Amino acid sequence: MPETRSDVTALAYWIDDHDQIVCISNNWPSFALTNGAPDLMPEAVLQRPIWEFMAGDETREFFEILLERVRNHGLSARLPFRCDSPEAVRFMEMRLSPTYDD
């Protein structure tokens, strides 16, 4: 059975009005490497559509609805979810917030 981890790592990324990933947090590369995802290093994700990194039509549709709410109504959204790996049970939270700097 995978272990439940309680360490907290905050990752962040910013997308523009064309849904392109335009910025990532400084700890992104170390998190990608630690979790066995060298294919998600900054040079591989920046300036690409967020949709290229989402699996499943339902996931994409749900995220589109959340983004529309955030963008059109200026509201933040918070979504708790699980993101398990074979080695760990991970309880996570996604927060979507509007920015006002274009």
PDB file of N, CA and C in Angstrom:
ATOM      1  N   MET A   1       0.848  -1.180   0.000  1.00  0.00           N
ATOM      2  CA  MET A   1       0.000   0.000   0.000  1.00  0.00           C
ATOM      3  C   MET A   1       0.894   1.245   0.000  1.00  0.00           C
ATOM      4  N   PRO A   2       0.552   2.252  -0.837  1.00  0.00           N
ATOM      5  CA  PRO A   2       1.349   3.476  -0.857  1.00  0.00           C
ATOM      6  C   PRO A   2       1.271   4.224   0.466  1.00  0.00           C
ATOM      7  N   GLU A   3       2.326   4.939   0.776  1.00  0.00           N
ATOM      8  CA  GLU A   3       2.325   5.740   1.998  1.00  0.00           C
ATOM      9  C   GLU A   3       1.580   7.048   1.764  1.00  0.00           C
ATOM     10  N   THR A   4       1.002   7.583   2.830  1.00  0.00           N
ATOM     11  CA  THR A   4       0.371   8.895   2.765  1.00  0.00           C
ATOM     12  C   THR A   4       1.396   9.918   3.200  1.00  0.00           C
ATOM     13  N   ARG A   5       1.609  10.906   2.348  1.00  0.00           N
ATOM     14  CA  ARG A   5       2.625  11.911   2.641  1.00  0.00           C
ATOM     15  C   ARG A   5       1.965  13.177   3.123  1.00  0.00           C
ATOM     16  N   SER A   6       2.613  13.826   4.062  1.00  0.00           N
ATOM     17  CA  SER A   6       2.047  15.058   4.608  1.00  0.00           C
ATOM     18  C   SER A   6       2.895  16.287   4.299  1.00  0.00           C
ATOM     19  N   ASP A   7       3.982  16.104   3.533  1.00  0.00           N
ATOM     20  CA  ASP A   7       4.788  17.270   3.205  1.00  0.00           C
ATOM     21  C   ASP A   7       4.007  18.166   2.235  1.00  0.00           C
ATOM     22  N   VAL A   8       4.255  19.432   2.330  1.00  0.00           N
ATOM     23  CA  VAL A   8       3.515  20.388   1.523  1.00  0.00           C
ATOM     24  C   VAL A   8       4.458  21.033   0.519  1.00  0.00           C
ATOM     25  N   THR A   9       4.093  20.951  -0.723  1.00  0.00           N
ATOM     26  CA  THR A   9       4.833  21.609  -1.779  1.00  0.00           C
ATOM     27  C   THR A   9       3.838  22.408  -2.593  1.00  0.00           C
ATOM     28  N   ALA A  10       4.043  23.681  -2.692  1.00  0.00           N
ATOM     29  CA  ALA A  10       3.171  24.524  -3.496  1.00  0.00           C
ATOM     30  C   ALA A  10       3.823  24.753  -4.851  1.00  0.00           C
ATOM     31  N   LEU A  11       3.145  24.340  -5.883  1.00  0.00           N
ATOM     32  CA  LEU A  11       3.578  24.581  -7.246  1.00  0.00           C
ATOM     33  C   LEU A  11       2.616  25.581  -7.857  1.00  0.00           C
ATOM     34  N   ALA A  12       3.108  26.372  -8.773  1.00  0.00           N
ATOM     35  CA  ALA A  12       2.226  27.339  -9.408  1.00  0.00           C
ATOM     36  C   ALA A  12       2.600  27.480 -10.876  1.00  0.00           C
ATOM     37  N   TYR A  13       1.582  27.746 -11.668  1.00  0.00           N
ATOM     38  CA  TYR A  13       1.820  28.119 -13.054  1.00  0.00           C
ATOM     39  C   TYR A  13       0.789  29.153 -13.451  1.00  0.00           C
ATOM     40  N   TRP A  14       1.129  29.942 -14.430  1.00  0.00           N
ATOM     41  CA  TRP A  14       0.260  30.993 -14.913  1.00  0.00           C
ATOM     42  C   TRP A  14      -0.016  30.733 -16.379  1.00  0.00           C
ATOM     43  N   ILE A  15      -1.272  30.916 -16.776  1.00  0.00           N
ATOM     44  CA  ILE A  15      -1.622  30.798 -18.187  1.00  0.00           C
ATOM     45  C   ILE A  15      -2.143  32.148 -18.673  1.00  0.00           C
ATOM     46  N   ASP A  16      -1.941  32.400 -19.943  1.00  0.00           N
ATOM     47  CA  ASP A  16      -2.420  33.658 -20.511  1.00  0.00           C
ATOM     48  C   ASP A  16      -3.837  33.497 -21.047  1.00  0.00           C
ATOM     49  N   ASP A  17      -4.333  34.522 -21.706  1.00  0.00           N
ATOM     50  CA  ASP A  17      -5.707  34.466 -22.199  1.00  0.00           C
ATOM     51  C   ASP A  17      -5.877  33.540 -23.403  1.00  0.00           C
ATOM     52  N   HIS A  18      -4.777  32.954 -23.875  1.00  0.00           N
ATOM     53  CA  HIS A  18      -4.833  31.951 -24.945  1.00  0.00           C
ATOM     54  C   HIS A  18      -4.555  30.552 -24.398  1.00  0.00           C
ATOM     55  N   ASP A  19      -4.578  30.423 -23.076  1.00  0.00           N
ATOM     56  CA  ASP A  19      -4.379  29.153 -22.372  1.00  0.00           C
ATOM     57  C   ASP A  19      -2.973  28.579 -22.516  1.00  0.00           C
ATOM     58  N   GLN A  20      -2.005  29.442 -22.808  1.00  0.00           N
ATOM     59  CA  GLN A  20      -0.609  29.033 -22.887  1.00  0.00           C
ATOM     60  C   GLN A  20       0.031  29.170 -21.510  1.00  0.00           C
ATOM     61  N   ILE A  21       0.845  28.199 -21.123  1.00  0.00           N
ATOM     62  CA  ILE A  21       1.587  28.299 -19.865  1.00  0.00           C
ATOM     63  C   ILE A  21       2.703  29.313 -20.081  1.00  0.00           C
ATOM     64  N   VAL A  22       2.659  30.398 -19.338  1.00  0.00           N
ATOM     65  CA  VAL A  22       3.623  31.478 -19.554  1.00  0.00           C
ATOM     66  C   VAL A  22       4.619  31.645 -18.416  1.00  0.00           C
ATOM     67  N   CYS A  23       4.351  31.016 -17.281  1.00  0.00           N
ATOM     68  CA  CYS A  23       5.258  31.154 -16.141  1.00  0.00           C
ATOM     69  C   CYS A  23       5.027  29.972 -15.202  1.00  0.00           C
ATOM     70  N   ILE A  24       6.085  29.530 -14.547  1.00  0.00           N
ATOM     71  CA  ILE A  24       5.984  28.458 -13.564  1.00  0.00           C
ATOM     72  C   ILE A  24       6.761  28.857 -12.318  1.00  0.00           C
ATOM     73  N   SER A  25       6.440  28.242 -11.204  1.00  0.00           N
ATOM     74  CA  SER A  25       7.133  28.555  -9.958  1.00  0.00           C
ATOM     75  C   SER A  25       8.566  28.012  -9.989  1.00  0.00           C
ATOM     76  N   ASN A  26       9.416  28.605  -9.166  1.00  0.00           N
ATOM     77  CA  ASN A  26      10.835  28.239  -9.139  1.00  0.00           C
ATOM     78  C   ASN A  26      11.072  26.785  -8.752  1.00  0.00           C
ATOM     79  N   ASN A  27      10.158  26.191  -7.987  1.00  0.00           N
ATOM     80  CA  ASN A  27      10.367  24.812  -7.544  1.00  0.00           C
ATOM     81  C   ASN A  27       9.843  23.784  -8.537  1.00  0.00           C
ATOM     82  N   TRP A  28       9.324  24.209  -9.653  1.00  0.00           N
ATOM     83  CA  TRP A  28       8.775  23.300 -10.659  1.00  0.00           C
ATOM     84  C   TRP A  28       9.796  22.258 -11.120  1.00  0.00           C
ATOM     85  N   PRO A  29      11.023  22.652 -11.530  1.00  0.00           N
ATOM     86  CA  PRO A  29      11.976  21.656 -12.024  1.00  0.00           C
ATOM     87  C   PRO A  29      12.311  20.580 -10.994  1.00  0.00           C
ATOM     88  N   SER A  30      12.527  20.955  -9.751  1.00  0.00           N
ATOM     89  CA  SER A  30      12.890  19.945  -8.748  1.00  0.00           C
ATOM     90  C   SER A  30      11.709  19.006  -8.478  1.00  0.00           C
ATOM     91  N   PHE A  31      10.482  19.529  -8.484  1.00  0.00           N
ATOM     92  CA  PHE A  31       9.312  18.677  -8.287  1.00  0.00           C
ATOM     93  C   PHE A  31       9.168  17.692  -9.450  1.00  0.00           C
ATOM     94  N   ALA A  32       9.363  18.169 -10.669  1.00  0.00           N
ATOM     95  CA  ALA A  32       9.267  17.287 -11.835  1.00  0.00           C
ATOM     96  C   ALA A  32      10.299  16.166 -11.758  1.00  0.00           C
ATOM     97  N   LEU A  33      11.532  16.500 -11.424  1.00  0.00           N
ATOM     98  CA  LEU A  33      12.581  15.479 -11.346  1.00  0.00           C
ATOM     99  C   LEU A  33      12.342  14.510 -10.200  1.00  0.00           C
ATOM    100  N   THR A  34      11.960  15.026  -9.042  1.00  0.00           N
ATOM    101  CA  THR A  34      11.697  14.179  -7.879  1.00  0.00           C
ATOM    102  C   THR A  34      10.580  13.180  -8.162  1.00  0.00           C
ATOM    103  N   ASN A  35       9.624  13.574  -8.991  1.00  0.00           N
ATOM    104  CA  ASN A  35       8.486  12.719  -9.286  1.00  0.00           C
ATOM    105  C   ASN A  35       8.631  11.961 -10.610  1.00  0.00           C
ATOM    106  N   GLY A  36       9.867  11.852 -11.087  1.00  0.00           N
ATOM    107  CA  GLY A  36      10.145  11.044 -12.268  1.00  0.00           C
ATOM    108  C   GLY A  36       9.535  11.572 -13.553  1.00  0.00           C
ATOM    109  N   ALA A  37       9.464  12.887 -13.696  1.00  0.00           N
ATOM    110  CA  ALA A  37       8.880  13.486 -14.896  1.00  0.00           C
ATOM    111  C   ALA A  37       9.844  14.487 -15.539  1.00  0.00           C
ATOM    112  N   PRO A  38      11.007  14.026 -15.994  1.00  0.00           N
ATOM    113  CA  PRO A  38      11.943  14.946 -16.623  1.00  0.00           C
ATOM    114  C   PRO A  38      11.387  15.572 -17.895  1.00  0.00           C
ATOM    115  N   ASP A  39      10.346  14.964 -18.452  1.00  0.00           N
ATOM    116  CA  ASP A  39       9.710  15.506 -19.653  1.00  0.00           C
ATOM    117  C   ASP A  39       8.843  16.730 -19.343  1.00  0.00           C
ATOM    118  N   LEU A  40       8.732  17.090 -18.049  1.00  0.00           N
ATOM    119  CA  LEU A  40       7.944  18.268 -17.660  1.00  0.00           C
ATOM    120  C   LEU A  40       8.819  19.409 -17.151  1.00  0.00           C
ATOM    121  N   MET A  41      10.055  19.440 -17.607  1.00  0.00           N
ATOM    122  CA  MET A  41      10.947  20.532 -17.251  1.00  0.00           C
ATOM    123  C   MET A  41      10.460  21.819 -17.915  1.00  0.00           C
ATOM    124  N   PRO A  42      10.877  22.979 -17.420  1.00  0.00           N
ATOM    125  CA  PRO A  42      10.358  24.254 -17.928  1.00  0.00           C
ATOM    126  C   PRO A  42      10.376  24.387 -19.450  1.00  0.00           C
ATOM    127  N   GLU A  43      11.462  24.023 -20.074  1.00  0.00           N
ATOM    128  CA  GLU A  43      11.556  24.191 -21.523  1.00  0.00           C
ATOM    129  C   GLU A  43      10.536  23.336 -22.290  1.00  0.00           C
ATOM    130  N   ALA A  44      10.009  22.320 -21.630  1.00  0.00           N
ATOM    131  CA  ALA A  44       9.025  21.443 -22.269  1.00  0.00           C
ATOM    132  C   ALA A  44       7.585  21.893 -22.047  1.00  0.00           C
ATOM    133  N   VAL A  45       7.353  22.756 -21.060  1.00  0.00           N
ATOM    134  CA  VAL A  45       5.976  23.156 -20.769  1.00  0.00           C
ATOM    135  C   VAL A  45       5.681  24.617 -21.091  1.00  0.00           C
ATOM    136  N   LEU A  46       6.677  25.477 -20.975  1.00  0.00           N
ATOM    137  CA  LEU A  46       6.434  26.901 -21.207  1.00  0.00           C
ATOM    138  C   LEU A  46       6.051  27.171 -22.664  1.00  0.00           C
ATOM    139  N   GLN A  47       5.110  28.083 -22.831  1.00  0.00           N
ATOM    140  CA  GLN A  47       4.590  28.501 -24.131  1.00  0.00           C
ATOM    141  C   GLN A  47       3.811  27.403 -24.859  1.00  0.00           C
ATOM    142  N   ARG A  48       3.325  26.442 -24.100  1.00  0.00           N
ATOM    143  CA  ARG A  48       2.466  25.396 -24.671  1.00  0.00           C
ATOM    144  C   ARG A  48       1.090  25.480 -24.030  1.00  0.00           C
ATOM    145  N   PRO A  49       0.058  25.058 -24.751  1.00  0.00           N
ATOM    146  CA  PRO A  49      -1.297  25.099 -24.192  1.00  0.00           C
ATOM    147  C   PRO A  49      -1.439  24.154 -23.002  1.00  0.00           C
ATOM    148  N   ILE A  50      -2.135  24.618 -21.991  1.00  0.00           N
ATOM    149  CA  ILE A  50      -2.382  23.804 -20.807  1.00  0.00           C
ATOM    150  C   ILE A  50      -3.079  22.496 -21.187  1.00  0.00           C
ATOM    151  N   TRP A  51      -3.866  22.547 -22.249  1.00  0.00           N
ATOM    152  CA  TRP A  51      -4.672  21.382 -22.661  1.00  0.00           C
ATOM    153  C   TRP A  51      -3.806  20.208 -23.095  1.00  0.00           C
ATOM    154  N   GLU A  52      -2.583  20.453 -23.507  1.00  0.00           N
ATOM    155  CA  GLU A  52      -1.688  19.364 -23.909  1.00  0.00           C
ATOM    156  C   GLU A  52      -1.261  18.504 -22.727  1.00  0.00           C
ATOM    157  N   PHE A  53      -1.498  18.977 -21.526  1.00  0.00           N
ATOM    158  CA  PHE A  53      -1.060  18.264 -20.336  1.00  0.00           C
ATOM    159  C   PHE A  53      -2.222  17.657 -19.549  1.00  0.00           C
ATOM    160  N   MET A  54      -3.396  17.659 -20.137  1.00  0.00           N
ATOM    161  CA  MET A  54      -4.576  17.110 -19.467  1.00  0.00           C
ATOM    162  C   MET A  54      -5.071  15.889 -20.216  1.00  0.00           C
ATOM    163  N   ALA A  55      -5.302  14.832 -19.467  1.00  0.00           N
ATOM    164  CA  ALA A  55      -5.826  13.601 -20.056  1.00  0.00           C
ATOM    165  C   ALA A  55      -7.325  13.509 -19.801  1.00  0.00           C
ATOM    166  N   GLY A  56      -8.058  13.125 -20.816  1.00  0.00           N
ATOM    167  CA  GLY A  56      -9.484  12.871 -20.644  1.00  0.00           C
ATOM    168  C   GLY A  56     -10.357  14.062 -20.980  1.00  0.00           C
ATOM    169  N   ASP A  57     -11.384  13.797 -21.751  1.00  0.00           N
ATOM    170  CA  ASP A  57     -12.318  14.850 -22.144  1.00  0.00           C
ATOM    171  C   ASP A  57     -13.046  15.445 -20.948  1.00  0.00           C
ATOM    172  N   GLU A  58     -13.399  14.612 -19.973  1.00  0.00           N
ATOM    173  CA  GLU A  58     -14.124  15.103 -18.802  1.00  0.00           C
ATOM    174  C   GLU A  58     -13.270  16.066 -17.986  1.00  0.00           C
ATOM    175  N   THR A  59     -11.997  15.732 -17.827  1.00  0.00           N
ATOM    176  CA  THR A  59     -11.084  16.601 -17.082  1.00  0.00           C
ATOM    177  C   THR A  59     -10.954  17.947 -17.779  1.00  0.00           C
ATOM    178  N   ARG A  60     -10.772  17.901 -19.084  1.00  0.00           N
ATOM    179  CA  ARG A  60     -10.624  19.144 -19.847  1.00  0.00           C
ATOM    180  C   ARG A  60     -11.903  19.980 -19.780  1.00  0.00           C
ATOM    181  N   GLU A  61     -13.048  19.355 -19.947  1.00  0.00           N
ATOM    182  CA  GLU A  61     -14.304  20.090 -19.893  1.00  0.00           C
ATOM    183  C   GLU A  61     -14.514  20.736 -18.521  1.00  0.00           C
ATOM    184  N   PHE A  62     -14.215  19.986 -17.471  1.00  0.00           N
ATOM    185  CA  PHE A  62     -14.354  20.519 -16.118  1.00  0.00           C
ATOM    186  C   PHE A  62     -13.430  21.717 -15.912  1.00  0.00           C
ATOM    187  N   PHE A  63     -12.189  21.604 -16.353  1.00  0.00           N
ATOM    188  CA  PHE A  63     -11.231  22.685 -16.199  1.00  0.00           C
ATOM    189  C   PHE A  63     -11.645  23.899 -17.025  1.00  0.00           C
ATOM    190  N   GLU A  64     -12.195  23.685 -18.209  1.00  0.00           N
ATOM    191  CA  GLU A  64     -12.677  24.796 -19.039  1.00  0.00           C
ATOM    192  C   GLU A  64     -13.781  25.572 -18.314  1.00  0.00           C
ATOM    193  N   ILE A  65     -14.676  24.843 -17.649  1.00  0.00           N
ATOM    194  CA  ILE A  65     -15.757  25.488 -16.889  1.00  0.00           C
ATOM    195  C   ILE A  65     -15.183  26.319 -15.750  1.00  0.00           C
ATOM    196  N   LEU A  66     -14.217  25.756 -15.029  1.00  0.00           N
ATOM    197  CA  LEU A  66     -13.585  26.505 -13.939  1.00  0.00           C
ATOM    198  C   LEU A  66     -12.892  27.764 -14.460  1.00  0.00           C
ATOM    199  N   LEU A  67     -12.140  27.620 -15.548  1.00  0.00           N
ATOM    200  CA  LEU A  67     -11.444  28.779 -16.113  1.00  0.00           C
ATOM    201  C   LEU A  67     -12.433  29.856 -16.561  1.00  0.00           C
ATOM    202  N   GLU A  68     -13.521  29.440 -17.162  1.00  0.00           N
ATOM    203  CA  GLU A  68     -14.532  30.403 -17.596  1.00  0.00           C
ATOM    204  C   GLU A  68     -15.084  31.177 -16.401  1.00  0.00           C
ATOM    205  N   ARG A  69     -15.350  30.475 -15.315  1.00  0.00           N
ATOM    206  CA  ARG A  69     -15.856  31.127 -14.106  1.00  0.00           C
ATOM    207  C   ARG A  69     -14.855  32.146 -13.562  1.00  0.00           C
ATOM    208  N   VAL A  70     -13.620  31.725 -13.490  1.00  0.00           N
ATOM    209  CA  VAL A  70     -12.580  32.616 -12.966  1.00  0.00           C
ATOM    210  C   VAL A  70     -12.417  33.838 -13.864  1.00  0.00           C
ATOM    211  N   ARG A  71     -12.347  33.602 -15.165  1.00  0.00           N
ATOM    212  CA  ARG A  71     -12.116  34.701 -16.107  1.00  0.00           C
ATOM    213  C   ARG A  71     -13.312  35.637 -16.245  1.00  0.00           C
ATOM    214  N   ASN A  72     -14.482  35.080 -16.390  1.00  0.00           N
ATOM    215  CA  ASN A  72     -15.656  35.909 -16.686  1.00  0.00           C
ATOM    216  C   ASN A  72     -16.275  36.565 -15.464  1.00  0.00           C
ATOM    217  N   HIS A  73     -16.064  35.974 -14.302  1.00  0.00           N
ATOM    218  CA  HIS A  73     -16.694  36.508 -13.100  1.00  0.00           C
ATOM    219  C   HIS A  73     -15.693  37.039 -12.088  1.00  0.00           C
ATOM    220  N   GLY A  74     -14.401  36.889 -12.374  1.00  0.00           N
ATOM    221  CA  GLY A  74     -13.386  37.389 -11.453  1.00  0.00           C
ATOM    222  C   GLY A  74     -13.368  36.668 -10.117  1.00  0.00           C
ATOM    223  N   LEU A  75     -13.862  35.434 -10.125  1.00  0.00           N
ATOM    224  CA  LEU A  75     -13.927  34.647  -8.889  1.00  0.00           C
ATOM    225  C   LEU A  75     -12.806  33.636  -8.839  1.00  0.00           C
ATOM    226  N   SER A  76     -12.353  33.331  -7.650  1.00  0.00           N
ATOM    227  CA  SER A  76     -11.376  32.262  -7.464  1.00  0.00           C
ATOM    228  C   SER A  76     -12.111  30.944  -7.275  1.00  0.00           C
ATOM    229  N   ALA A  77     -11.413  29.860  -7.561  1.00  0.00           N
ATOM    230  CA  ALA A  77     -11.977  28.526  -7.362  1.00  0.00           C
ATOM    231  C   ALA A  77     -10.956  27.690  -6.618  1.00  0.00           C
ATOM    232  N   ARG A  78     -11.450  26.771  -5.802  1.00  0.00           N
ATOM    233  CA  ARG A  78     -10.576  25.876  -5.033  1.00  0.00           C
ATOM    234  C   ARG A  78     -11.109  24.460  -5.200  1.00  0.00           C
ATOM    235  N   LEU A  79     -10.213  23.535  -5.532  1.00  0.00           N
ATOM    236  CA  LEU A  79     -10.624  22.166  -5.791  1.00  0.00           C
ATOM    237  C   LEU A  79      -9.689  21.188  -5.086  1.00  0.00           C
ATOM    238  N   PRO A  80     -10.163  20.527  -4.034  1.00  0.00           N
ATOM    239  CA  PRO A  80      -9.355  19.469  -3.427  1.00  0.00           C
ATOM    240  C   PRO A  80      -9.445  18.213  -4.304  1.00  0.00           C
ATOM    241  N   PHE A  81      -8.336  17.487  -4.436  1.00  0.00           N
ATOM    242  CA  PHE A  81      -8.328  16.262  -5.239  1.00  0.00           C
ATOM    243  C   PHE A  81      -7.192  15.360  -4.800  1.00  0.00           C
ATOM    244  N   ARG A  82      -7.204  14.137  -5.312  1.00  0.00           N
ATOM    245  CA  ARG A  82      -6.113  13.194  -5.056  1.00  0.00           C
ATOM    246  C   ARG A  82      -5.288  13.033  -6.306  1.00  0.00           C
ATOM    247  N   CYS A  83      -3.992  12.917  -6.112  1.00  0.00           N
ATOM    248  CA  CYS A  83      -3.056  12.722  -7.219  1.00  0.00           C
ATOM    249  C   CYS A  83      -2.028  11.685  -6.767  1.00  0.00           C
ATOM    250  N   ASP A  84      -2.469  10.442  -6.703  1.00  0.00           N
ATOM    251  CA  ASP A  84      -1.624   9.366  -6.179  1.00  0.00           C
ATOM    252  C   ASP A  84      -0.580   8.921  -7.186  1.00  0.00           C
ATOM    253  N   SER A  85       0.493   8.394  -6.649  1.00  0.00           N
ATOM    254  CA  SER A  85       1.510   7.715  -7.441  1.00  0.00           C
ATOM    255  C   SER A  85       1.595   6.300  -6.890  1.00  0.00           C
ATOM    256  N   PRO A  86       2.332   5.416  -7.547  1.00  0.00           N
ATOM    257  CA  PRO A  86       2.462   4.056  -7.001  1.00  0.00           C
ATOM    258  C   PRO A  86       3.065   4.028  -5.599  1.00  0.00           C
ATOM    259  N   GLU A  87       3.865   5.053  -5.264  1.00  0.00           N
ATOM    260  CA  GLU A  87       4.545   5.074  -3.977  1.00  0.00           C
ATOM    261  C   GLU A  87       3.847   5.908  -2.914  1.00  0.00           C
ATOM    262  N   ALA A  88       2.929   6.778  -3.313  1.00  0.00           N
ATOM    263  CA  ALA A  88       2.378   7.710  -2.332  1.00  0.00           C
ATOM    264  C   ALA A  88       0.927   8.061  -2.626  1.00  0.00           C
ATOM    265  N   VAL A  89       0.184   8.244  -1.555  1.00  0.00           N
ATOM    266  CA  VAL A  89      -1.160   8.806  -1.634  1.00  0.00           C
ATOM    267  C   VAL A  89      -0.995  10.306  -1.417  1.00  0.00           C
ATOM    268  N   ARG A  90      -1.440  11.101  -2.384  1.00  0.00           N
ATOM    269  CA  ARG A  90      -1.238  12.547  -2.287  1.00  0.00           C
ATOM    270  C   ARG A  90      -2.585  13.263  -2.329  1.00  0.00           C
ATOM    271  N   PHE A  91      -2.871  13.999  -1.268  1.00  0.00           N
ATOM    272  CA  PHE A  91      -4.044  14.849  -1.206  1.00  0.00           C
ATOM    273  C   PHE A  91      -3.592  16.244  -1.604  1.00  0.00           C
ATOM    274  N   MET A  92      -4.216  16.795  -2.630  1.00  0.00           N
ATOM    275  CA  MET A  92      -3.772  18.073  -3.156  1.00  0.00           C
ATOM    276  C   MET A  92      -4.950  19.040  -3.234  1.00  0.00           C
ATOM    277  N   GLU A  93      -4.632  20.271  -3.516  1.00  0.00           N
ATOM    278  CA  GLU A  93      -5.646  21.288  -3.705  1.00  0.00           C
ATOM    279  C   GLU A  93      -5.202  22.193  -4.845  1.00  0.00           C
ATOM    280  N   MET A  94      -6.109  22.426  -5.769  1.00  0.00           N
ATOM    281  CA  MET A  94      -5.846  23.329  -6.864  1.00  0.00           C
ATOM    282  C   MET A  94      -6.603  24.624  -6.602  1.00  0.00           C
ATOM    283  N   ARG A  95      -5.922  25.720  -6.812  1.00  0.00           N
ATOM    284  CA  ARG A  95      -6.564  27.028  -6.689  1.00  0.00           C
ATOM    285  C   ARG A  95      -6.392  27.766  -8.005  1.00  0.00           C
ATOM    286  N   LEU A  96      -7.468  28.291  -8.495  1.00  0.00           N
ATOM    287  CA  LEU A  96      -7.455  29.114  -9.698  1.00  0.00           C
ATOM    288  C   LEU A  96      -7.853  30.507  -9.294  1.00  0.00           C
ATOM    289  N   SER A  97      -7.040  31.475  -9.668  1.00  0.00           N
ATOM    290  CA  SER A  97      -7.309  32.863  -9.303  1.00  0.00           C
ATOM    291  C   SER A  97      -7.052  33.751 -10.508  1.00  0.00           C
ATOM    292  N   PRO A  98      -7.886  34.766 -10.669  1.00  0.00           N
ATOM    293  CA  PRO A  98      -7.641  35.701 -11.773  1.00  0.00           C
ATOM    294  C   PRO A  98      -6.481  36.624 -11.439  1.00  0.00           C
ATOM    295  N   THR A  99      -5.794  37.055 -12.465  1.00  0.00           N
ATOM    296  CA  THR A  99      -4.800  38.108 -12.299  1.00  0.00           C
ATOM    297  C   THR A  99      -5.241  39.277 -13.163  1.00  0.00           C
ATOM    298  N   TYR A 100      -4.751  40.428 -12.834  1.00  0.00           N
ATOM    299  CA  TYR A 100      -5.191  41.618 -13.531  1.00  0.00           C
ATOM    300  C   TYR A 100      -4.034  42.365 -14.164  1.00  0.00           C
ATOM    301  N   ASP A 101      -3.022  41.596 -14.556  1.00  0.00           N
ATOM    302  CA  ASP A 101      -1.854  42.232 -15.173  1.00  0.00           C
ATOM    303  C   ASP A 101      -1.662  41.736 -16.603  1.00  0.00           C
ATOM    304  N   ASP A 102      -2.760  41.507 -17.289  1.00  0.00           N
ATOM    305  CA  ASP A 102      -2.777  40.998 -18.650  1.00  0.00           C
ATOM    306  C   ASP A 102      -2.152  39.627 -18.737  1.00  0.00           C
TER     307      ASP A 102
END
